[in-house]
Amino acid sequence: MYEPFPGNYVWNLQVNLALVCGGNHGEIDEACRPLIEAAAKGEDAGTALLFDSWIAVAKQVEANARADEEAGYLLSAGTKYGRASGYYLSAERMQSRDYAPRWEAYDKGLELYRKHVQLRGLHVDFVDIPYEGSSYPAIFVHDGSGIKRPALVSCNGLDSMKEQVNMAGHGQSNLERGIYTLFVDQPGTGEALRKRGLPAIYDTERWATPAYEYLASRADVDANKIGMFGLSLGGYYAPRAAANEPRFALCAVMGANHLWGQRQEERMKNEGENPVPHYWDHVMWVWGKQSLEEFMAYMPNVTLDGQIEKLKMPFLVTHGAGDRQIPVSNADRSYEQAVNSVKRHKRIFTKADFEIEHCGADNGTGMRDYIADWCAQTFKEMD
């Protein structure tokens, strides 16, 4: 993994994810150079300085996009608006929830993402998925043809957002293989958490079933070929959902997370790296808990033991051999327990793949494209 901040995994992870999501190396370098000294003080200290530096770059890229738009160079403007959106969202993701400037940055990130979609002429539908008297937002990525094709529900991890996962190329990679993608901000993530106050839940089929039913209602989706995909903590969310919603045709994960609840006990002992600063406050926010004690009391629910065995559809688990957040043994456990899957496969990425970190953060293409290939092949086999 590219590590401009020695010893600060969380800040380095942010840089790598921004690159994976389409960031420009020169712009990101400009955001990082003033932060070397602050980064040495640890992942939590100095995040406001990090925010200011990244926002300054985001604003300049936004201004450059606006100049292109005013000149009539709409494609160039759309490209720059996309990068600016990514920087705003990246900066926001790194802040504590009581840091007020993050909310304006988040709104700006969403606004510019829509401008990116509009000016680039992308086939992206902004939709709401009904959920227990409320709803959560999603984006549906398709090719505009109206042709009926297979589709995936793509859920986030602990701290990712639907826009970021799509900007990391998952939608395009799937489209190239004839698959549409519904990127959801499920409860506990993105807009569902920030705008609608919907916390994460352990029984994820409660929000995944409505996502399945939305796709099945579309004339351009083959209702018999709807799969479930998740990355990072989605390595728990997605298999749990598919295990309890048998209408999903397959399930694939980027980064196993079989024992995430147990991992929190281990993190209390400083085992494994954290994905974001202000970690414990962040996870309490995500799960809607008022205290660390309440959060930890809920965590025994967050396990795939007793769930993976229910999977009968094809199941793919991928993992990085050098994942510093979640041990590779999680992938082994998920694979070994998927005894009723009609087609189960485990793929561990190694140094030969140039991708060993958590969810491919050090590369961004290997796991992504392998999963798309496997899903396309598996959907084809269903014919």
Coordinates of N, CA and C in Angstrom, one line a residue, residues 156-371:
N156 N -22.5 -1.3 1.2 CA -21.3 -0.7 1.8 C -20.7 -1.5 2.9
G157 N -19.5 -1.1 3.4 CA -18.9 -1.6 4.6 C -19.3 -0.6 5.8
L158 N -18.4 -0.6 6.8 CA -18.6 0.3 7.9 C -18.7 1.7 7.6
D159 N -17.8 2.2 6.7 CA -17.6 3.7 6.5 C -17.7 4.1 5.1
S160 N -17.9 3.2 4.1 CA -17.9 3.5 2.7 C -19.3 4.1 2.3
M161 N -19.4 4.6 1.1 CA -20.7 5.2 0.6 C -20.9 4.7 -0.8
K162 N -22.1 4.7 -1.2 CA -22.5 4.2 -2.5 C -21.7 4.9 -3.7
E163 N -21.5 6.2 -3.6 CA -20.8 7.0 -4.6 C -19.4 6.5 -4.7
Q164 N -18.8 6.3 -3.6 CA -17.4 5.9 -3.6 C -17.2 4.5 -4.2
V165 N -18.1 3.6 -3.9 CA -18.0 2.2 -4.4 C -18.1 2.2 -5.9
N166 N -19.1 3.0 -6.4 CA -19.2 3.1 -7.8 C -18.0 3.8 -8.5
M167 N -17.5 4.9 -7.9 CA -16.4 5.5 -8.4 C -15.1 4.7 -8.4
A168 N -15.1 3.7 -7.6 CA -14.0 2.7 -7.6 C -14.1 1.7 -8.7
G169 N -15.1 1.9 -9.6 CA -15.1 1.1 -10.8 C -16.0 -0.1 -10.8
H170 N -16.7 -0.4 -9.7 CA -17.5 -1.6 -9.7 C -18.6 -1.6 -10.7
G171 N -19.3 -0.4 -10.8 CA -20.4 -0.4 -11.7 C -20.0 -0.6 -13.1
Q172 N -18.9 0.0 -13.6 CA -18.4 -0.1 -14.9 C -17.8 -1.5 -15.2
S173 N -17.1 -2.1 -14.2 CA -16.6 -3.5 -14.3 C -17.8 -4.4 -14.5
N174 N -18.9 -4.3 -13.7 CA -20.0 -5.1 -13.9 C -20.7 -4.9 -15.2
L175 N -20.9 -3.6 -15.6 CA -21.5 -3.4 -16.9 C -20.8 -4.0 -18.1
E176 N -19.5 -4.0 -18.1 CA -18.7 -4.6 -19.1 C -18.9 -6.1 -19.3
R177 N -19.5 -6.7 -18.2 CA -19.8 -8.1 -18.2 C -21.3 -8.4 -18.3
G178 N -22.1 -7.3 -18.6 CA -23.5 -7.5 -18.8 C -24.3 -7.5 -17.5
I179 N -23.8 -6.9 -16.5 CA -24.5 -6.9 -15.2 C -24.8 -5.4 -14.7
Y180 N -26.0 -5.2 -14.3 CA -26.4 -3.9 -13.7 C -26.1 -3.9 -12.2
T181 N -26.0 -2.8 -11.6 CA -25.6 -2.7 -10.2 C -26.5 -1.7 -9.4
L182 N -27.1 -2.1 -8.3 CA -27.8 -1.2 -7.4 C -26.9 -1.0 -6.2
F183 N -26.3 0.2 -6.2 CA -25.4 0.6 -5.0 C -26.3 1.2 -4.0
V184 N -26.3 0.6 -2.8 CA -27.2 1.1 -1.7 C -26.4 1.8 -0.6
D185 N -27.0 2.8 -0.1 CA -26.6 3.4 1.2 C -27.5 2.8 2.2
Q186 N -27.2 1.5 2.6 CA -28.1 0.8 3.5 C -28.0 1.4 4.9
P187 N -29.0 1.1 5.8 CA -28.9 1.6 7.2 C -27.5 1.5 7.8
G188 N -27.1 2.6 8.4 CA -25.7 2.6 9.0 C -24.7 3.2 8.1
T189 N -25.0 3.6 6.9 CA -24.0 4.1 5.9 C -24.6 5.3 5.2
G190 N -23.7 6.1 4.6 CA -24.0 7.1 3.7 C -25.2 8.0 4.1
E191 N -26.0 8.2 3.1 CA -27.2 9.1 3.4 C -28.2 8.5 4.4
A192 N -28.3 7.2 4.4 CA -29.2 6.5 5.3 C -28.9 6.9 6.7
L193 N -27.6 6.9 7.1 CA -27.2 7.3 8.4 C -27.2 8.8 8.6
R194 N -26.6 9.5 7.6 CA -26.3 11.0 7.8 C -27.6 11.8 7.6
K195 N -28.5 11.4 6.7 CA -29.6 12.2 6.4 C -30.9 11.7 7.0
R196 N -31.0 10.4 7.2 CA -32.2 9.8 7.6 C -32.2 9.1 9.0
G197 N -31.0 9.1 9.6 CA -30.9 8.6 11.0 C -31.1 7.1 11.1
L198 N -30.9 6.4 10.1 CA -31.1 4.9 10.1 C -29.8 4.2 10.5
P199 N -29.8 3.5 11.6 CA -28.6 2.9 12.1 C -28.5 1.5 11.5
A200 N -27.3 0.9 11.6 CA -27.0 -0.5 11.1 C -27.8 -1.4 12.0
I201 N -28.1 -2.6 11.4 CA -28.8 -3.7 12.2 C -28.1 -5.0 11.8
Y202 N -28.1 -5.9 12.7 CA -27.4 -7.2 12.5 C -28.2 -8.1 11.5
D203 N -29.5 -8.0 11.5 CA -30.4 -8.9 10.6 C -30.6 -8.1 9.3
T204 N -29.6 -8.2 8.5 CA -29.5 -7.3 7.3 C -30.5 -7.6 6.2
E205 N -31.1 -8.8 6.3 CA -32.2 -9.2 5.3 C -33.3 -8.2 5.4
R206 N -33.5 -7.5 6.5 CA -34.6 -6.5 6.6 C -34.5 -5.4 5.6
W207 N -33.2 -5.0 5.3 CA -33.1 -3.9 4.3 C -32.7 -4.5 2.9
A208 N -32.2 -5.7 2.9 CA -31.7 -6.3 1.6 C -32.9 -6.9 0.8
T209 N -33.9 -7.4 1.5 CA -35.1 -7.9 0.8 C -35.8 -6.8 0.0
P210 N -36.0 -5.6 0.5 CA -36.6 -4.5 -0.3 C -35.7 -4.1 -1.5
A211 N -34.4 -4.2 -1.3 CA -33.5 -3.9 -2.5 C -33.7 -5.0 -3.5
Y212 N -33.8 -6.2 -3.1 CA -34.1 -7.3 -4.1 C -35.4 -7.0 -4.8
E213 N -36.4 -6.7 -4.1 CA -37.7 -6.5 -4.6 C -37.8 -5.3 -5.6
Y214 N -37.0 -4.2 -5.3 CA -36.9 -3.1 -6.2 C -36.4 -3.6 -7.5
L215 N -35.2 -4.3 -7.5 CA -34.6 -4.8 -8.7 C -35.6 -5.7 -9.5
A216 N -36.2 -6.6 -8.8 CA -37.1 -7.5 -9.4 C -38.3 -6.8 -10.1
S217 N -38.6 -5.6 -9.6 CA -39.8 -4.9 -10.2 C -39.4 -4.2 -11.5
R218 N -38.1 -4.1 -11.8 CA -37.7 -3.3 -13.0 C -37.8 -4.2 -14.2
A219 N -38.3 -3.6 -15.3 CA -38.4 -4.4 -16.5 C -37.1 -4.7 -17.2
D220 N -36.0 -4.0 -16.8 CA -34.7 -4.3 -17.4 C -33.8 -5.1 -16.5
V221 N -34.4 -5.8 -15.5 CA -33.6 -6.7 -14.7 C -34.3 -8.1 -14.7
D222 N -33.4 -9.1 -14.8 CA -33.9 -10.5 -14.8 C -34.0 -10.9 -13.3
A223 N -35.3 -11.0 -12.9 CA -35.6 -11.3 -11.5 C -35.0 -12.6 -11.0
N224 N -34.7 -13.5 -11.9 CA -34.1 -14.8 -11.5 C -32.6 -14.7 -11.4
K225 N -32.0 -13.5 -11.7 CA -30.5 -13.4 -11.7 C -30.2 -12.1 -10.9
I226 N -30.5 -12.0 -9.7 CA -30.2 -10.9 -8.8 C -29.3 -11.4 -7.7
G227 N -28.1 -10.9 -7.7 CA -27.1 -11.3 -6.7 C -26.9 -10.3 -5.6
M228 N -26.2 -10.7 -4.5 CA -25.9 -9.9 -3.4 C -24.4 -9.7 -3.2
F229 N -23.9 -8.5 -3.1 CA -22.5 -8.2 -3.0 C -22.2 -7.3 -1.9
G230 N -21.1 -7.5 -1.2 CA -20.7 -6.6 -0.1 C -19.2 -6.5 0.0
L231 N -18.7 -5.4 0.5 CA -17.3 -5.3 0.7 C -17.0 -4.8 2.1
S232 N -15.9 -5.2 2.7 CA -15.5 -4.8 4.0 C -16.5 -5.4 5.0
L233 N -17.1 -4.5 5.9 CA -18.2 -5.0 6.7 C -19.3 -5.6 5.9
G234 N -19.4 -5.2 4.7 CA -20.4 -5.9 3.8 C -20.1 -7.4 3.6
G235 N -18.8 -7.8 4.0 CA -18.5 -9.2 4.0 C -19.3 -9.9 5.1
Y236 N -19.9 -9.2 6.1 CA -20.9 -9.7 7.0 C -22.3 -9.5 6.5
Y237 N -22.5 -8.2 6.1 CA -23.9 -7.8 5.8 C -24.5 -8.7 4.6
A238 N -23.7 -8.8 3.5 CA -24.2 -9.5 2.3 C -24.5 -11.0 2.6
P239 N -23.5 -11.8 3.1 CA -23.9 -13.2 3.4 C -25.0 -13.4 4.4
R240 N -25.1 -12.5 5.4 CA -26.2 -12.6 6.3 C -27.5 -12.4 5.6
A241 N -27.6 -11.4 4.7 CA -28.8 -11.1 3.9 C -29.1 -12.2 3.0
A242 N -28.2 -12.7 2.3 CA -28.4 -13.8 1.3 C -28.9 -15.1 2.0
A243 N -28.3 -15.3 3.1 CA -28.6 -16.6 3.9 C -30.1 -16.6 4.3
N244 N -30.7 -15.4 4.4 CA -32.1 -15.3 4.9 C -33.0 -14.7 3.8
E245 N -32.5 -14.5 2.6 CA -33.3 -14.1 1.5 C -33.0 -15.0 0.3
P246 N -33.6 -16.2 0.3 CA -33.2 -17.2 -0.7 C -33.4 -16.9 -2.2
R247 N -34.1 -15.8 -2.4 CA -34.4 -15.4 -3.8 C -33.1 -14.8 -4.5
F248 N -32.1 -14.4 -3.7 CA -30.9 -14.0 -4.3 C -30.3 -15.2 -5.0
A249 N -29.7 -14.9 -6.2 CA -29.2 -16.0 -7.0 C -27.8 -16.3 -6.7
L250 N -27.1 -15.4 -6.1 CA -25.7 -15.7 -5.8 C -25.3 -14.6 -4.7
C251 N -24.1 -14.9 -4.1 CA -23.6 -13.9 -3.1 C -22.1 -13.9 -3.3
A252 N -21.5 -12.7 -3.3 CA -20.0 -12.5 -3.4 C -19.6 -11.4 -2.4
V253 N -18.4 -11.6 -1.9 CA -17.9 -10.6 -0.9 C -16.4 -10.3 -1.3
M254 N -16.1 -9.0 -1.1 CA -14.7 -8.5 -1.2 C -14.3 -8.2 0.2
G255 N -13.6 -9.2 0.8 CA -13.2 -9.1 2.2 C -14.2 -9.8 3.1
A256 N -13.8 -10.9 3.6 CA -14.7 -11.6 4.6 C -14.7 -10.9 5.9
N257 N -15.9 -11.1 6.6 CA -16.0 -10.4 7.9 C -16.9 -11.3 8.8
H258 N -16.5 -12.6 8.9 CA -17.3 -13.6 9.5 C -17.6 -13.3 11.0
L259 N -16.6 -12.7 11.7 CA -16.7 -12.6 13.1 C -16.5 -11.1 13.5
W260 N -17.2 -10.2 12.9 CA -16.9 -8.8 13.1 C -17.3 -8.4 14.6
G261 N -18.3 -9.0 15.1 CA -18.6 -8.7 16.5 C -17.5 -9.1 17.4
Q262 N -16.9 -10.3 17.2 CA -15.8 -10.7 18.0 C -14.6 -9.8 17.8
R263 N -14.4 -9.3 16.6 CA -13.3 -8.4 16.2 C -13.3 -7.1 17.1
Q264 N -14.5 -6.7 17.5 CA -14.6 -5.5 18.4 C -13.9 -5.8 19.8
E265 N -14.1 -7.0 20.3 CA -13.4 -7.4 21.5 C -11.9 -7.3 21.3
E266 N -11.5 -7.8 20.1 CA -10.0 -7.8 19.8 C -9.5 -6.4 19.7
R267 N -10.3 -5.5 19.1 CA -9.9 -4.1 18.9 C -9.8 -3.4 20.2
M268 N -10.6 -3.8 21.2 CA -10.5 -3.3 22.5 C -9.1 -3.6 23.1
K269 N -8.5 -4.7 22.6 CA -7.1 -5.1 23.0 C -6.0 -4.6 22.0
N270 N -6.4 -3.6 21.1 CA -5.5 -3.1 20.1 C -5.0 -4.1 19.1
E271 N -5.9 -5.1 18.8 CA -5.5 -6.1 17.8 C -6.1 -5.6 16.5
G272 N -5.3 -5.4 15.4 CA -5.8 -5.1 14.1 C -5.9 -3.6 14.0
E273 N -5.8 -3.1 12.7 CA -5.9 -1.7 12.4 C -7.4 -1.2 12.3
N274 N -7.6 0.0 12.6 CA -8.9 0.6 12.4 C -9.1 1.2 11.0
P275 N -10.3 1.3 10.5 CA -10.5 1.9 9.2 C -10.7 3.4 9.2
V276 N -11.1 4.0 10.3 CA -11.3 5.5 10.4 C -10.8 6.0 11.7
P277 N -10.5 7.3 11.8 CA -10.2 7.9 13.1 C -11.5 7.9 14.0
H278 N -11.2 8.3 15.2 CA -12.4 8.4 16.2 C -13.2 7.1 16.1
Y279 N -12.5 6.0 16.2 CA -13.2 4.7 15.8 C -14.4 4.4 16.7
W280 N -14.2 4.4 18.0 CA -15.3 3.9 18.9 C -16.5 4.8 18.8
D281 N -16.3 6.1 18.7 CA -17.4 7.0 18.5 C -18.1 6.7 17.2
H282 N -17.3 6.4 16.1 CA -17.9 6.1 14.8 C -18.8 4.9 14.8
V283 N -18.3 3.8 15.4 CA -19.1 2.6 15.4 C -20.3 2.7 16.3
M284 N -20.3 3.5 17.4 CA -21.5 3.7 18.1 C -22.5 4.5 17.3
W285 N -22.1 5.4 16.6 CA -22.9 6.2 15.7 C -23.6 5.3 14.6
V286 N -22.7 4.5 14.0 CA -23.2 3.6 12.9 C -24.3 2.7 13.4
W287 N -24.1 2.1 14.6 CA -25.0 1.1 15.1 C -26.1 1.7 16.0
G288 N -26.1 3.0 16.2 CA -27.2 3.7 16.9 C -27.1 3.4 18.4
K289 N -25.9 3.2 19.0 CA -25.8 2.9 20.4 C -25.3 4.2 21.1
Q290 N -25.8 4.3 22.4 CA -25.5 5.5 23.1 C -24.2 5.4 24.0
S291 N -23.7 4.2 24.2 CA -22.6 4.0 25.0 C -21.8 2.8 24.4
L292 N -20.5 2.8 24.8 CA -19.7 1.7 24.4 C -20.2 0.4 25.0
E293 N -20.7 0.4 26.2 CA -21.2 -0.8 26.8 C -22.4 -1.3 26.0
E294 N -23.3 -0.4 25.6 CA -24.5 -0.9 24.8 C -24.0 -1.4 23.5
F295 N -23.0 -0.8 22.9 CA -22.5 -1.3 21.6 C -21.9 -2.7 21.7
M296 N -21.1 -2.8 22.7 CA -20.4 -4.1 22.9 C -21.4 -5.2 23.3
A297 N -22.5 -4.9 24.0 CA -23.5 -5.8 24.3 C -24.3 -6.3 23.1
Y298 N -24.3 -5.5 22.0 CA -25.0 -5.8 20.8 C -24.2 -6.7 19.9
M299 N -22.8 -6.6 20.0 CA -21.9 -7.2 19.1 C -22.0 -8.7 18.9
P300 N -22.4 -9.5 20.0 CA -22.5 -11.0 19.8 C -23.5 -11.3 18.7
N301 N -24.4 -10.4 18.3 CA -25.3 -10.7 17.2 C -24.6 -10.7 15.8
V302 N -23.5 -10.0 15.8 CA -22.8 -9.7 14.5 C -21.8 -10.8 14.2
T303 N -22.3 -12.0 13.8 CA -21.5 -13.2 13.5 C -22.2 -13.9 12.4
L304 N -21.4 -14.6 11.5 CA -22.0 -15.4 10.5 C -22.1 -16.9 10.9
D305 N -21.6 -17.2 12.1 CA -21.8 -18.6 12.6 C -23.3 -18.8 12.7
G306 N -23.7 -19.9 12.2 CA -25.1 -20.3 12.1 C -25.9 -19.7 11.0
Q307 N -25.2 -18.9 10.2 CA -25.9 -18.2 9.1 C -25.4 -18.7 7.7
I308 N -24.1 -18.8 7.6 CA -23.5 -19.2 6.3 C -24.0 -20.6 5.8
E309 N -24.3 -21.4 6.8 CA -24.8 -22.8 6.5 C -26.2 -22.7 5.7
K310 N -26.9 -21.6 5.9 CA -28.2 -21.5 5.2 C -28.0 -21.1 3.7
L311 N -26.8 -20.7 3.3 CA -26.6 -20.3 1.9 C -26.7 -21.6 1.0
K312 N -27.6 -21.5 0.0 CA -27.7 -22.6 -1.0 C -27.2 -22.1 -2.3
M313 N -27.3 -20.8 -2.6 CA -26.8 -20.2 -3.8 C -25.3 -20.2 -3.9
P314 N -24.8 -20.0 -5.1 CA -23.3 -19.9 -5.3 C -22.8 -18.8 -4.4
F315 N -21.6 -19.0 -3.9 CA -21.0 -18.1 -2.9 C -19.5 -18.0 -3.2
L316 N -19.1 -16.7 -3.3 CA -17.7 -16.4 -3.5 C -17.2 -15.5 -2.3
V317 N -16.0 -15.9 -1.8 CA -15.4 -15.1 -0.8 C -14.0 -14.7 -1.2
T318 N -13.6 -13.5 -1.3 CA -12.2 -13.0 -1.6 C -11.7 -12.3 -0.4
H319 N -10.3 -12.3 -0.3 CA -9.7 -11.7 0.8 C -8.2 -11.4 0.5
G320 N -7.7 -10.4 1.1 CA -6.3 -10.1 0.9 C -5.4 -10.8 1.9
A321 N -4.3 -11.4 1.5 CA -3.5 -12.2 2.3 C -2.8 -11.3 3.4
G322 N -2.7 -10.0 3.2 CA -2.0 -9.1 4.1 C -3.0 -8.1 4.8
D323 N -4.3 -8.5 4.8 CA -5.3 -7.6 5.4 C -4.9 -7.3 6.8
R324 N -4.7 -6.0 7.1 CA -4.3 -5.6 8.5 C -5.5 -5.3 9.4
Q325 N -6.7 -5.3 8.8 CA -7.9 -5.0 9.6 C -8.6 -6.3 10.0
I326 N -8.8 -7.2 9.1 CA -9.6 -8.4 9.4 C -8.7 -9.7 9.0
P327 N -8.5 -10.6 9.9 CA -7.6 -11.7 9.6 C -8.2 -12.6 8.5
V328 N -7.3 -13.2 7.7 CA -7.7 -14.0 6.6 C -8.5 -15.2 7.1
S329 N -8.3 -15.6 8.3 CA -9.1 -16.7 8.9 C -10.6 -16.5 8.8
N330 N -11.0 -15.3 8.7 CA -12.5 -15.0 8.4 C -12.9 -15.6 7.1
A331 N -12.1 -15.5 6.1 CA -12.4 -16.0 4.8 C -12.5 -17.6 4.8
D332 N -11.5 -18.1 5.5 CA -11.5 -19.6 5.7 C -12.8 -20.1 6.4
R333 N -13.2 -19.4 7.4 CA -14.3 -19.8 8.2 C -15.6 -19.7 7.4
S334 N -15.8 -18.5 6.6 CA -17.0 -18.4 5.8 C -17.0 -19.5 4.7
Y335 N -15.9 -19.8 4.1 CA -15.9 -20.8 3.1 C -16.2 -22.2 3.7
E336 N -15.5 -22.5 4.8 CA -15.7 -23.8 5.4 C -17.1 -24.0 5.8
Q337 N -17.8 -23.0 6.3 CA -19.2 -23.2 6.8 C -20.2 -23.2 5.6
A338 N -19.8 -22.8 4.4 CA -20.8 -22.7 3.3 C -21.0 -24.1 2.7
V339 N -21.3 -25.0 3.5 CA -21.4 -26.4 3.1 C -22.6 -26.7 2.2
N340 N -23.6 -25.9 2.2 CA -24.8 -26.1 1.4 C -24.9 -25.3 0.1
S341 N -23.8 -24.5 -0.1 CA -23.8 -23.7 -1.3 C -23.5 -24.7 -2.5
V342 N -24.3 -24.5 -3.6 CA -24.1 -25.3 -4.8 C -22.8 -25.1 -5.5
K343 N -22.2 -23.9 -5.2 CA -20.9 -23.6 -5.8 C -20.2 -22.6 -4.9
R344 N -19.3 -23.0 -4.1 CA -18.5 -22.1 -3.3 C -17.1 -22.0 -3.7
H345 N -16.5 -20.9 -3.5 CA -15.2 -20.6 -4.0 C -14.5 -19.6 -3.1
K346 N -13.3 -19.8 -2.8 CA -12.5 -18.9 -2.0 C -11.2 -18.5 -2.8
R347 N -11.0 -17.2 -2.8 CA -9.8 -16.7 -3.6 C -9.1 -15.7 -2.7
I348 N -7.8 -16.1 -2.3 CA -7.0 -15.2 -1.4 C -6.0 -14.5 -2.4
F349 N -6.0 -13.2 -2.3 CA -5.1 -12.4 -3.1 C -3.7 -12.2 -2.4
T350 N -2.6 -12.4 -3.2 CA -1.3 -12.4 -2.7 C -0.4 -11.3 -3.3
K351 N 0.8 -11.3 -3.0 CA 1.7 -10.3 -3.5 C 1.8 -10.4 -5.0
A352 N 1.7 -11.6 -5.6 CA 1.7 -11.8 -7.0 C 0.6 -11.0 -7.7
D353 N -0.5 -10.8 -7.0 CA -1.6 -10.0 -7.5 C -1.4 -8.5 -7.3
F354 N -0.4 -8.1 -6.6 CA -0.1 -6.7 -6.2 C -1.3 -6.1 -5.4
E355 N -2.0 -7.0 -4.6 CA -3.2 -6.6 -3.9 C -3.4 -7.5 -2.7
I356 N -2.9 -7.1 -1.6 CA -3.0 -7.9 -0.4 C -3.7 -7.2 0.8
E357 N -4.0 -5.9 0.6 CA -4.5 -5.2 1.8 C -6.1 -5.4 1.8
H358 N -6.6 -4.7 2.9 CA -8.1 -4.8 3.1 C -8.9 -4.4 1.9
C359 N -9.7 -5.3 1.4 CA -10.6 -5.0 0.2 C -9.8 -4.4 -1.0
G360 N -8.6 -4.8 -1.1 CA -7.8 -4.4 -2.3 C -7.4 -2.9 -2.3
A361 N -7.3 -2.3 -1.1 CA -7.0 -0.9 -1.0 C -5.7 -0.5 -1.7
D362 N -4.8 -1.5 -1.8 CA -3.5 -1.2 -2.4 C -3.5 -1.4 -3.9
N363 N -4.6 -1.7 -4.5 CA -4.6 -1.8 -6.0 C -6.0 -1.4 -6.5
G364 N -7.0 -2.1 -6.0 CA -8.4 -1.6 -6.4 C -9.0 -2.3 -7.6
T365 N -8.2 -3.1 -8.3 CA -8.7 -3.7 -9.5 C -8.8 -5.2 -9.5
G366 N -7.9 -5.9 -8.7 CA -7.9 -7.3 -8.8 C -9.1 -8.0 -8.2
M367 N -9.5 -7.7 -7.0 CA -10.7 -8.3 -6.4 C -11.9 -7.9 -7.1
R368 N -12.0 -6.6 -7.4 CA -13.1 -6.0 -8.1 C -13.4 -6.8 -9.4
D369 N -12.4 -6.9 -10.3 CA -12.7 -7.5 -11.6 C -12.8 -9.0 -11.5
Y370 N -12.2 -9.7 -10.5 CA -12.3 -11.1 -10.3 C -13.8 -11.4 -9.9
I371 N -14.3 -10.6 -9.0 CA -15.7 -10.8 -8.5 C -16.6 -10.6 -9.7

